[in-house]
Short mmCIF file of C-alpha atoms in Angstrom, two decimals:
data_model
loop_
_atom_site.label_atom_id
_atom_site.label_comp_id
_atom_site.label_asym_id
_atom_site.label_seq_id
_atom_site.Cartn_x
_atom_site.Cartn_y
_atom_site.Cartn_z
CA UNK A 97 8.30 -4.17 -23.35
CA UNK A 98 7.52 -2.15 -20.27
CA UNK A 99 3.81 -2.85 -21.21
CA UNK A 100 4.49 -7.08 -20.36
CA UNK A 101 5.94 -5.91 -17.31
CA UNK A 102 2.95 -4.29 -16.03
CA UNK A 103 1.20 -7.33 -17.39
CA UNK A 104 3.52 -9.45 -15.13
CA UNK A 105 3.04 -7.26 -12.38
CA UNK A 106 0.16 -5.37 -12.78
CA UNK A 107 0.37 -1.83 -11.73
CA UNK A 108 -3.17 -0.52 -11.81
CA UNK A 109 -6.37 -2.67 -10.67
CA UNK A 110 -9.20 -0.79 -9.81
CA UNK A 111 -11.97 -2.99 -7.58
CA UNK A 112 -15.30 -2.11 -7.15
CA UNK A 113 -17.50 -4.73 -5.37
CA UNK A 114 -20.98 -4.76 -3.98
CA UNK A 115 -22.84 -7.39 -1.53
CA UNK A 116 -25.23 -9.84 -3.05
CA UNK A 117 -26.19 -13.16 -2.35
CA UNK A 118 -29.19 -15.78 -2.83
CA UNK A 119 -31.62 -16.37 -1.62
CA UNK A 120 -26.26 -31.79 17.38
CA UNK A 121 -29.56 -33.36 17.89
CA UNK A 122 -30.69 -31.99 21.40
CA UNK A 123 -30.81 -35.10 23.81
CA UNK A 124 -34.19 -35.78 25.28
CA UNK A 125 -35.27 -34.83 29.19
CA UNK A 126 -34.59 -37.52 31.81
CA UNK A 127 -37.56 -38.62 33.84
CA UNK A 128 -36.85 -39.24 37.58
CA UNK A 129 -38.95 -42.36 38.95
CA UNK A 130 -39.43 -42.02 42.65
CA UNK A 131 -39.08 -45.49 45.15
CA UNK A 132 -41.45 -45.38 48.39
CA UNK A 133 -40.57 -48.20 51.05
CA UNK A 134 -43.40 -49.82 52.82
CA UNK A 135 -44.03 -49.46 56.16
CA UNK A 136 -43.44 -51.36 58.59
CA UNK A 137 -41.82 -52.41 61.81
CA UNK A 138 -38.29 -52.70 63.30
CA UNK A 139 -36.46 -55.45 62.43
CA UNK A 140 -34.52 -57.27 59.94
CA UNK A 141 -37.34 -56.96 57.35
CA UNK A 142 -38.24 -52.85 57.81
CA UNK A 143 -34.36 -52.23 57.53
CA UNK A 144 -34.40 -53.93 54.52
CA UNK A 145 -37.42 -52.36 52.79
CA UNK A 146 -35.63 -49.08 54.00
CA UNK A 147 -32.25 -49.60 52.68
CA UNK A 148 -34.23 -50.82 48.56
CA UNK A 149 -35.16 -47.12 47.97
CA UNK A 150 -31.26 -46.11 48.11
CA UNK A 151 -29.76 -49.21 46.38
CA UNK A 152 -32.34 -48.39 43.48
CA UNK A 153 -31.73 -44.73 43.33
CA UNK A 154 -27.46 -45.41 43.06
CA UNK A 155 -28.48 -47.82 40.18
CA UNK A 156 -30.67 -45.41 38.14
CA UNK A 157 -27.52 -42.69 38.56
CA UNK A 158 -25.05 -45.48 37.26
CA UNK A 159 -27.74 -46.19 34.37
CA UNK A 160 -28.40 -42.47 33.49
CA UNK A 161 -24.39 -41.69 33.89
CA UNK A 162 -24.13 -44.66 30.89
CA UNK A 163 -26.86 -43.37 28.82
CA UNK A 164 -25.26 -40.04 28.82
CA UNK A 165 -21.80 -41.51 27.83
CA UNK A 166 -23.91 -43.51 25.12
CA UNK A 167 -24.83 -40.68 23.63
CA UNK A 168 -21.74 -38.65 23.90
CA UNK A 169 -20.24 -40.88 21.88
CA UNK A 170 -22.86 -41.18 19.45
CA UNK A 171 -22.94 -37.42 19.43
CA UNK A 172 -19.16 -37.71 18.71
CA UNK A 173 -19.18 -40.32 15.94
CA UNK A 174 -22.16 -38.40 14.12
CA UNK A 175 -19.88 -35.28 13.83
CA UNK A 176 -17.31 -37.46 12.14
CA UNK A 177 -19.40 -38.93 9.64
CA UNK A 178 -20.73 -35.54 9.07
CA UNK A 179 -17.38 -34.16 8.38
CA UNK A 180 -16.29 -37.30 6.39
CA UNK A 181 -19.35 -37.01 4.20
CA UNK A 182 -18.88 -32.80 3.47
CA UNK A 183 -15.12 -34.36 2.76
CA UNK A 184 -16.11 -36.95 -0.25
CA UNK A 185 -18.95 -34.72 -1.27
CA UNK A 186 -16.30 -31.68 -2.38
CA UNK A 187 -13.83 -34.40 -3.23
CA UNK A 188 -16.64 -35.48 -5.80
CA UNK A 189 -17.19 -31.93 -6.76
CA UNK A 190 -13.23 -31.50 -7.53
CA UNK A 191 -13.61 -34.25 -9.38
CA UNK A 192 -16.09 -33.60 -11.81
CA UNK A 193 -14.30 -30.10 -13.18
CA UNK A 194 -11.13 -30.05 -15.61
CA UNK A 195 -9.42 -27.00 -15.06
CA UNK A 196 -6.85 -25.12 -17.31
CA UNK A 197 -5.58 -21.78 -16.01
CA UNK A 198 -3.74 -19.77 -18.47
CA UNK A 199 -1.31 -17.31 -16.51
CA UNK A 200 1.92 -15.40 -15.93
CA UNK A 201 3.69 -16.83 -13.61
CA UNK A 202 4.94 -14.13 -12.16
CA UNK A 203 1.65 -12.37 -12.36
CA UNK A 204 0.53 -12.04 -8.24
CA UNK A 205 -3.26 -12.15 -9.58
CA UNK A 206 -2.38 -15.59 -10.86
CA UNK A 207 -0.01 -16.38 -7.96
CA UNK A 208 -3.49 -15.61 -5.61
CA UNK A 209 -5.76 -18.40 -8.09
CA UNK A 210 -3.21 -20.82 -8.01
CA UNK A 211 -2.48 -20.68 -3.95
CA UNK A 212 -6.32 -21.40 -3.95
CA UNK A 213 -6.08 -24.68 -6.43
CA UNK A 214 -3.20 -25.69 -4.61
CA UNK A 215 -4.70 -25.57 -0.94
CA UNK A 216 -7.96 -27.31 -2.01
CA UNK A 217 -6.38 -29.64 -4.28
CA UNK A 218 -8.16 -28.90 -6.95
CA UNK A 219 -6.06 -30.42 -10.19
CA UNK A 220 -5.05 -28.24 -12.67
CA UNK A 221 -3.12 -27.75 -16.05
CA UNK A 222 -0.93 -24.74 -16.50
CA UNK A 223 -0.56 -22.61 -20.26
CA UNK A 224 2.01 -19.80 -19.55
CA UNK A 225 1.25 -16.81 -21.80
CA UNK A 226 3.91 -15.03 -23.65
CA UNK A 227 2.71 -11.46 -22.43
CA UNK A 228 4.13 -9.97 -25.95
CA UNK A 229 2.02 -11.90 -28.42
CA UNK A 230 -0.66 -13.31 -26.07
CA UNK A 231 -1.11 -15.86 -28.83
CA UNK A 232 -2.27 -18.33 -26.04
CA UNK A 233 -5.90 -16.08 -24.89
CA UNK A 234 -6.77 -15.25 -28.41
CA UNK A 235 -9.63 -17.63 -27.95
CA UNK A 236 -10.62 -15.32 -25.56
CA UNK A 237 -12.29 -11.40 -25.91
CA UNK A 238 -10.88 -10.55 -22.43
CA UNK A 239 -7.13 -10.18 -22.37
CA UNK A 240 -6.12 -10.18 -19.06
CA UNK A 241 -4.61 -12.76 -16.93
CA UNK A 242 -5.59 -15.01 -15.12
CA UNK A 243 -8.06 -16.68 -17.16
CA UNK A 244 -9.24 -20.28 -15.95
CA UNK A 245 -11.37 -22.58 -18.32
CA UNK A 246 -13.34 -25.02 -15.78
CA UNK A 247 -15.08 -28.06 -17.66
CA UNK A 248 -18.10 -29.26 -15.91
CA UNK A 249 -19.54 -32.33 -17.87
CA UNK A 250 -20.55 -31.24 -21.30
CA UNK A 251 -20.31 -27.65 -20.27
CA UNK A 252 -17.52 -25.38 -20.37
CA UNK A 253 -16.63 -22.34 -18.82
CA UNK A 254 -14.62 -19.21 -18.76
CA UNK A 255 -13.80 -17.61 -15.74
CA UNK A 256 -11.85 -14.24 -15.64
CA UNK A 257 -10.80 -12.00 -12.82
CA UNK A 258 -8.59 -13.62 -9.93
CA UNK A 259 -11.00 -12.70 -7.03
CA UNK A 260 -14.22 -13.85 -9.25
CA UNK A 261 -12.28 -17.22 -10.26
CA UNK A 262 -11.58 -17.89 -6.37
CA UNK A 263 -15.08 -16.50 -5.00
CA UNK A 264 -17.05 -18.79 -7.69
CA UNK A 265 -14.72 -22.00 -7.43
CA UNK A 266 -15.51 -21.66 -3.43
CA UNK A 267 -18.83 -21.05 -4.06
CA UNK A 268 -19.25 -24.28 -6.25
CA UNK A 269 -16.87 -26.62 -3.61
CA UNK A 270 -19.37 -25.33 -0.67
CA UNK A 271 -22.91 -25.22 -1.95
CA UNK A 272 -22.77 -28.02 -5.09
CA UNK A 273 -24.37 -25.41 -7.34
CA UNK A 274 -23.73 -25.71 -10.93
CA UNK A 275 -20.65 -23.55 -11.92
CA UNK A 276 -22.35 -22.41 -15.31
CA UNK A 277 -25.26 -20.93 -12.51
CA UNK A 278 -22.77 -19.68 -10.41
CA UNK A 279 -21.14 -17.53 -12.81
CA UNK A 280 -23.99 -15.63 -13.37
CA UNK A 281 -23.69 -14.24 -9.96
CA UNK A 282 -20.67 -12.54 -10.87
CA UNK A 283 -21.52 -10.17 -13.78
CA UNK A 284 -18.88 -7.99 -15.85
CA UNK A 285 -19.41 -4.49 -16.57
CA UNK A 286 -17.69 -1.36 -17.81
CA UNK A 287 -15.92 1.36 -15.91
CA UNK A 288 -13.70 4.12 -15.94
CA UNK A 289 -10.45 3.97 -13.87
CA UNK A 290 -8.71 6.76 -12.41
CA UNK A 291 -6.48 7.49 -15.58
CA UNK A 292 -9.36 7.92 -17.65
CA UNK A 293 -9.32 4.45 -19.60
CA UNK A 294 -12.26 2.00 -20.03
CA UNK A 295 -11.97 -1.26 -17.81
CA UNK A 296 -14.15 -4.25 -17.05
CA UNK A 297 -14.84 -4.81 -13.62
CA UNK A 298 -17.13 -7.75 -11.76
CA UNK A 299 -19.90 -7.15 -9.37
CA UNK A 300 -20.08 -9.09 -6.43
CA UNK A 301 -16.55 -10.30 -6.44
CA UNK A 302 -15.67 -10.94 -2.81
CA UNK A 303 -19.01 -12.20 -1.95
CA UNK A 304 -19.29 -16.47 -1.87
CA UNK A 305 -23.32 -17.07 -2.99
CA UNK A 306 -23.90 -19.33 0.07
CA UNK A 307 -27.10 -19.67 2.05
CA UNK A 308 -27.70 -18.61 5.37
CA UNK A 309 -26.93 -22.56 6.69
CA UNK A 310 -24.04 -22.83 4.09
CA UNK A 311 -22.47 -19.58 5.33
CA UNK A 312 -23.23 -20.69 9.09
CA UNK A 313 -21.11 -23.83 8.21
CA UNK A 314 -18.02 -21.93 6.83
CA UNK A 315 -17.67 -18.56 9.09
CA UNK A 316 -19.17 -19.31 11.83
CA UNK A 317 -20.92 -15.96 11.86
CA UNK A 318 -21.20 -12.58 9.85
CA UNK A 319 -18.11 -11.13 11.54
CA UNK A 320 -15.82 -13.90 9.98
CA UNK A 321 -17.09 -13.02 6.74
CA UNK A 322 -16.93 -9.37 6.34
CA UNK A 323 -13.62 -10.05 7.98
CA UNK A 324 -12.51 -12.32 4.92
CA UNK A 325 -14.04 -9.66 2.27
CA UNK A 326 -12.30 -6.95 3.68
CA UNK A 327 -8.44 -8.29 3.45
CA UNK A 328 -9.52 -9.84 0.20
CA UNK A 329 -9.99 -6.35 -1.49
CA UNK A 330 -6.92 -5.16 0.51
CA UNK A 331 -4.63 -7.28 -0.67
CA UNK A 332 -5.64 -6.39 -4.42
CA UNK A 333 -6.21 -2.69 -3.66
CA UNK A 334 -2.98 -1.94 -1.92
CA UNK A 335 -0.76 -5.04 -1.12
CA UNK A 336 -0.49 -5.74 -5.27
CA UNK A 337 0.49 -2.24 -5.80
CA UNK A 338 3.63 -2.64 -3.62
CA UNK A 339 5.05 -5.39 -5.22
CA UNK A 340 6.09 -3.79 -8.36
CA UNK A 341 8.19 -0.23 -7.00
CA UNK A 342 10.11 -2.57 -4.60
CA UNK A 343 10.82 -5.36 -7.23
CA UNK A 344 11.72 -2.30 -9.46
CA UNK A 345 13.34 -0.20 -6.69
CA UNK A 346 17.06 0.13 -8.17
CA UNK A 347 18.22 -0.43 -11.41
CA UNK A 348 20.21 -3.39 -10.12
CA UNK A 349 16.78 -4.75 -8.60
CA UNK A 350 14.83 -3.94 -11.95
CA UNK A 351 17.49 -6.59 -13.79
CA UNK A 352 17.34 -9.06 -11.44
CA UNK A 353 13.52 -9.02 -11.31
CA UNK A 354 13.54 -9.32 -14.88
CA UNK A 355 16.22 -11.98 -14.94
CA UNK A 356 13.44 -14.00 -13.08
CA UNK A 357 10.76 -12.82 -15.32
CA UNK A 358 12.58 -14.10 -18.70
CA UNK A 359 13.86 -17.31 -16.67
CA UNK A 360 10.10 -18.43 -15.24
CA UNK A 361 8.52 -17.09 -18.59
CA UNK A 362 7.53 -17.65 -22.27
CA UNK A 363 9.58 -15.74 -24.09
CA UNK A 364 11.75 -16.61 -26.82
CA UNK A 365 15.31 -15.98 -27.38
CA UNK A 366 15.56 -12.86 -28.53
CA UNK A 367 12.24 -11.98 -27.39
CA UNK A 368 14.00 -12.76 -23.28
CA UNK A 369 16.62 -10.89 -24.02
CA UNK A 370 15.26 -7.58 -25.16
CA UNK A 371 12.81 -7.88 -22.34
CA UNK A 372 15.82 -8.39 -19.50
CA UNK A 373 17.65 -4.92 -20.47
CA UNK A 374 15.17 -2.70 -22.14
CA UNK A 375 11.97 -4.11 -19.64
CA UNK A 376 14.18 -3.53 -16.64
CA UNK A 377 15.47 0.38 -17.56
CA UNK A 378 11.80 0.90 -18.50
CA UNK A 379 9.89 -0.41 -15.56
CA UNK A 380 12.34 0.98 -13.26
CA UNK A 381 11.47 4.58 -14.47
CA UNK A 382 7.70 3.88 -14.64
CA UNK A 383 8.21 2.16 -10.38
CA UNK A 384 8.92 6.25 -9.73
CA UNK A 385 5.70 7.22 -11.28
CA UNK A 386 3.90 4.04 -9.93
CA UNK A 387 5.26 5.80 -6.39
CA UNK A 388 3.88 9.07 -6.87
CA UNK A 389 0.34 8.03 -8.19
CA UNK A 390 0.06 5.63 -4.92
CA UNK A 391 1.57 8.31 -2.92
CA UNK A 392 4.35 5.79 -1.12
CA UNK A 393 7.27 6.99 0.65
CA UNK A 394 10.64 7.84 -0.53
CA UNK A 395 11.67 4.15 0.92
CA UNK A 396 8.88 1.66 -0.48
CA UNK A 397 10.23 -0.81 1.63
CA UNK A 398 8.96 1.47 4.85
CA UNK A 399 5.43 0.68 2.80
CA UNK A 400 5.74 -2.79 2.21
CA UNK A 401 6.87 -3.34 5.97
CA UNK A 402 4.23 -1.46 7.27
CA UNK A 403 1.84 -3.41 5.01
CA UNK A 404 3.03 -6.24 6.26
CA UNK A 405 2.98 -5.68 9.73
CA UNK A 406 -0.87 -4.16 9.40
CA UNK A 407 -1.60 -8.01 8.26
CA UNK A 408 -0.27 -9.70 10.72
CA UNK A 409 -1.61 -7.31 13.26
CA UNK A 410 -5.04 -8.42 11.84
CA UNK A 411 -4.43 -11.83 12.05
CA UNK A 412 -3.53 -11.25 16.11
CA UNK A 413 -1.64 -13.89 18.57
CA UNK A 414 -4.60 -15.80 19.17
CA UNK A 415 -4.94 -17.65 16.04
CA UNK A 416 -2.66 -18.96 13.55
CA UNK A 417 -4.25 -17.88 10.46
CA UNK A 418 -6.97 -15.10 9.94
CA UNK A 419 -9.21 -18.20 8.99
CA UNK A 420 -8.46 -19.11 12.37
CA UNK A 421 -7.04 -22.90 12.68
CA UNK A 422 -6.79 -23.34 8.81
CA UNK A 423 -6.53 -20.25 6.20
CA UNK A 424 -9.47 -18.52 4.86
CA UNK A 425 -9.54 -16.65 1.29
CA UNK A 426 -8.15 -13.85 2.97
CA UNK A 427 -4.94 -15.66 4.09
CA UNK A 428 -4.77 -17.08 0.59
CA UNK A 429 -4.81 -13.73 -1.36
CA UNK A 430 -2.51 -12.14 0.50
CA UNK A 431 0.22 -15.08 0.54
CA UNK A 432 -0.22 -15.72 -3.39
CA UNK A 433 0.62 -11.92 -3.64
CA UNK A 434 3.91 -12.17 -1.59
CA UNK A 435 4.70 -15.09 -2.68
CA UNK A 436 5.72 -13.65 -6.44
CA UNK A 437 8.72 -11.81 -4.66
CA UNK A 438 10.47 -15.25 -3.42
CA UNK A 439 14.00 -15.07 -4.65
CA UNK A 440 13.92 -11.28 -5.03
CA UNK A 441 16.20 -9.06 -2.58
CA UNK A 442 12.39 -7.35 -1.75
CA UNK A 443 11.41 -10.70 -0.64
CA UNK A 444 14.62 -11.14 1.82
CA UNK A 445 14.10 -8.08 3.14
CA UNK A 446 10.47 -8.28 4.20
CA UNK A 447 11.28 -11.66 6.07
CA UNK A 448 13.93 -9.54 7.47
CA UNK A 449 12.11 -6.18 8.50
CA UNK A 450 9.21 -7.15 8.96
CA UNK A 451 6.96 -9.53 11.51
CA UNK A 452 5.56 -11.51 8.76
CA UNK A 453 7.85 -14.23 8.27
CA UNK A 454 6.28 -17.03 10.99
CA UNK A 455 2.63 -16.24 9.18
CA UNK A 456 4.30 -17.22 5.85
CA UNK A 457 5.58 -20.20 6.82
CA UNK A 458 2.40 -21.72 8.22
CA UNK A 459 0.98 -20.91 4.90
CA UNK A 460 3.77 -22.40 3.37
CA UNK A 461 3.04 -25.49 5.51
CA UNK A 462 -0.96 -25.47 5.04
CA UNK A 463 -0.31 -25.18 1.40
CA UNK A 464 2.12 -28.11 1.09
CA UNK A 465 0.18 -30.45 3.32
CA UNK A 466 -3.24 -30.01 1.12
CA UNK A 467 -4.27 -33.48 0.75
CA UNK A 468 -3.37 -34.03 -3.25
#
């Protein structure tokens, strides 16, 4: 039992990642035309002459003052089609993959891949494992969670790994590349984690396969990006292993985090209870260990907080998101992570102790007003 509660929260995920990838019309120069008068004497007919040269110069600044609204405005209208055209293109890119992610839902690996689908709208089915039987992935040779299954035409799929699913369903929505080529990019191999026990891991796994015009497009610049990378593989080297000592913390935490577990879960009937009593004394005394292996302090709250508080210190005053007007992978990582605790007295107290709370709700917003 205590081994599907580290399946529902994991508590060890060792990353590894490595950089790879593959390999407003300028306006034209205004010409100035110069007017010379004739010459001539005084009178009614040299004051005339005289006064052509400035009548004729205020009419070429009124024509060159409407020429440059002209094209303003043209300017303006081409940046909307622009944008309305990268809009129906992904649109018709969503639309051509069937997606069917099989999870935990209380799983924050699973939490991050569906915070992704949901903010791109990218529709979805849902197959909750049992995490005692796994009878649902035994299709599959890799066990873990989450596993999506993206069908592309007559071609299907398997993704595995949270960050991979996310990195190579980005990669697809930006550059239009075939997912089965995209994949590739993303190669499994084996490793050895820090208790000695063989894991797969995925090169690459933070890295979105873009070219130098389609990264241009989406960051802006190479700051952005190593910027997004960065709190990606925080949020799954240190954020995730929070979760699970302060969901765990007491023994009257441990049962109520269970409670949940059983309630949003596949289990059966006995199957739910056994897990409630037996999962919760169990992961409560492995949440001491998980402390001491991650070195935390005495309080794993004080870690959480300050966890919390280093994120939104990253994301600064100046900006809503750390995506800047609109969240980036980054922003969606570390929500989907948090978001596992909602309903939890861990949850309560980080929107409590914590400076995190106004960041969560403009995710919650951004999330919620995803065009569906």
């Amino acid at each position: 039992m205590a081994q599907a509660a580290r399946t529902l929260w994991p508590v060890g995920h060792t990353l590894a990642w490595r950089l790879g990838g593959r390999l407003p019309s300028g306006l034209s120069a205004q010409s100035r035309a110069g007017f010379a008068g004739a010459a001539g004497g005084s009178g009614p007919t040299a004051t005339a002459r005289q006064g052509s040269p400035r009548l004729l110069g205020a009419a070429a600044l009124a024509l060159g003052g409407v020429l440059g609204l002209y094209h303003t405005a043209r300017w303006h209208l081409r940046a909307q089609d622009l944008r309305a055209q990268r809009s129906a293109a992904q649109l018709s890119l969503s639309s051509r993959l069937q997606l069917t992610l099989y999870q935990y839902k209380t799983c924050p690996f699973c939490s991050k891949v569906r915070a992704f689908l949901d903010f791109h709208a990218l529709p979805y089915q849902v197959v909750e494992v049992n995490p005692v039987r796994r009878a649902e992935i035994k299709f599959s040779s890799y066990r873990k969670v989450p596993i999506l299954l993206a069908q592309e035409g007559e071609s299907l799929q398997q993704l595995n790994d949270s960050s991979v699913i996310i990195s190579a369903l980005k990669t697809y929505l930006v550059s239009g590349q075939p997912l089965e080529d995209i994949i590739t990019y993303y190669p499994p191999m084996k490793a050895v984690n820090d208790q000695g026990k063989e894991v797969t891991e995925f090169c690459n796994k933070y890295w979105l396969m873009l070219d130098e015009k389609e990264a241009q497009r989406m960051y802006g610049g190479k700051e952005a990006r190593t910027e997004e990378m960065k709190w990606r593989q925080w949020a799954d080297d240190w954020l995730v292993h929070l979760i699970s000592p302060n969901v765990y913390r007491t023994p009257t935490e441990a049962l109520a985090s269970f409670d949940y577990i059983v309630r949003e879960g596949k289990f059966g009937a006995v199957e739910g209870a056994v897990a409630k009593y037996l999962g919760a004394a169990a992961m409560y005394f492995i949440s001491k260990r998980l402390k001491s292996r991650h070195h935390l302090q005495d309080d794993v709250r004080e870690d959480l907080y300050e966890a919390a508080n280093k994120w939104v210190a990253a994301v600064g005053k100046d900006r809503p998101f750390l995506g800047g007007q609109k969240p980036n992978l980054a922003d969606l990582a570390v929500y989907g992570v948090l978001r596992v605790m909602e309903g939890l007295e861990a949850f309560d107290d980080l929107m409590h102790h914590s400076r995190i709370q106004p960041w969560y709700l403009r995710m919650e917003k951004a999330i919620a007003e995803a065009p569906q």
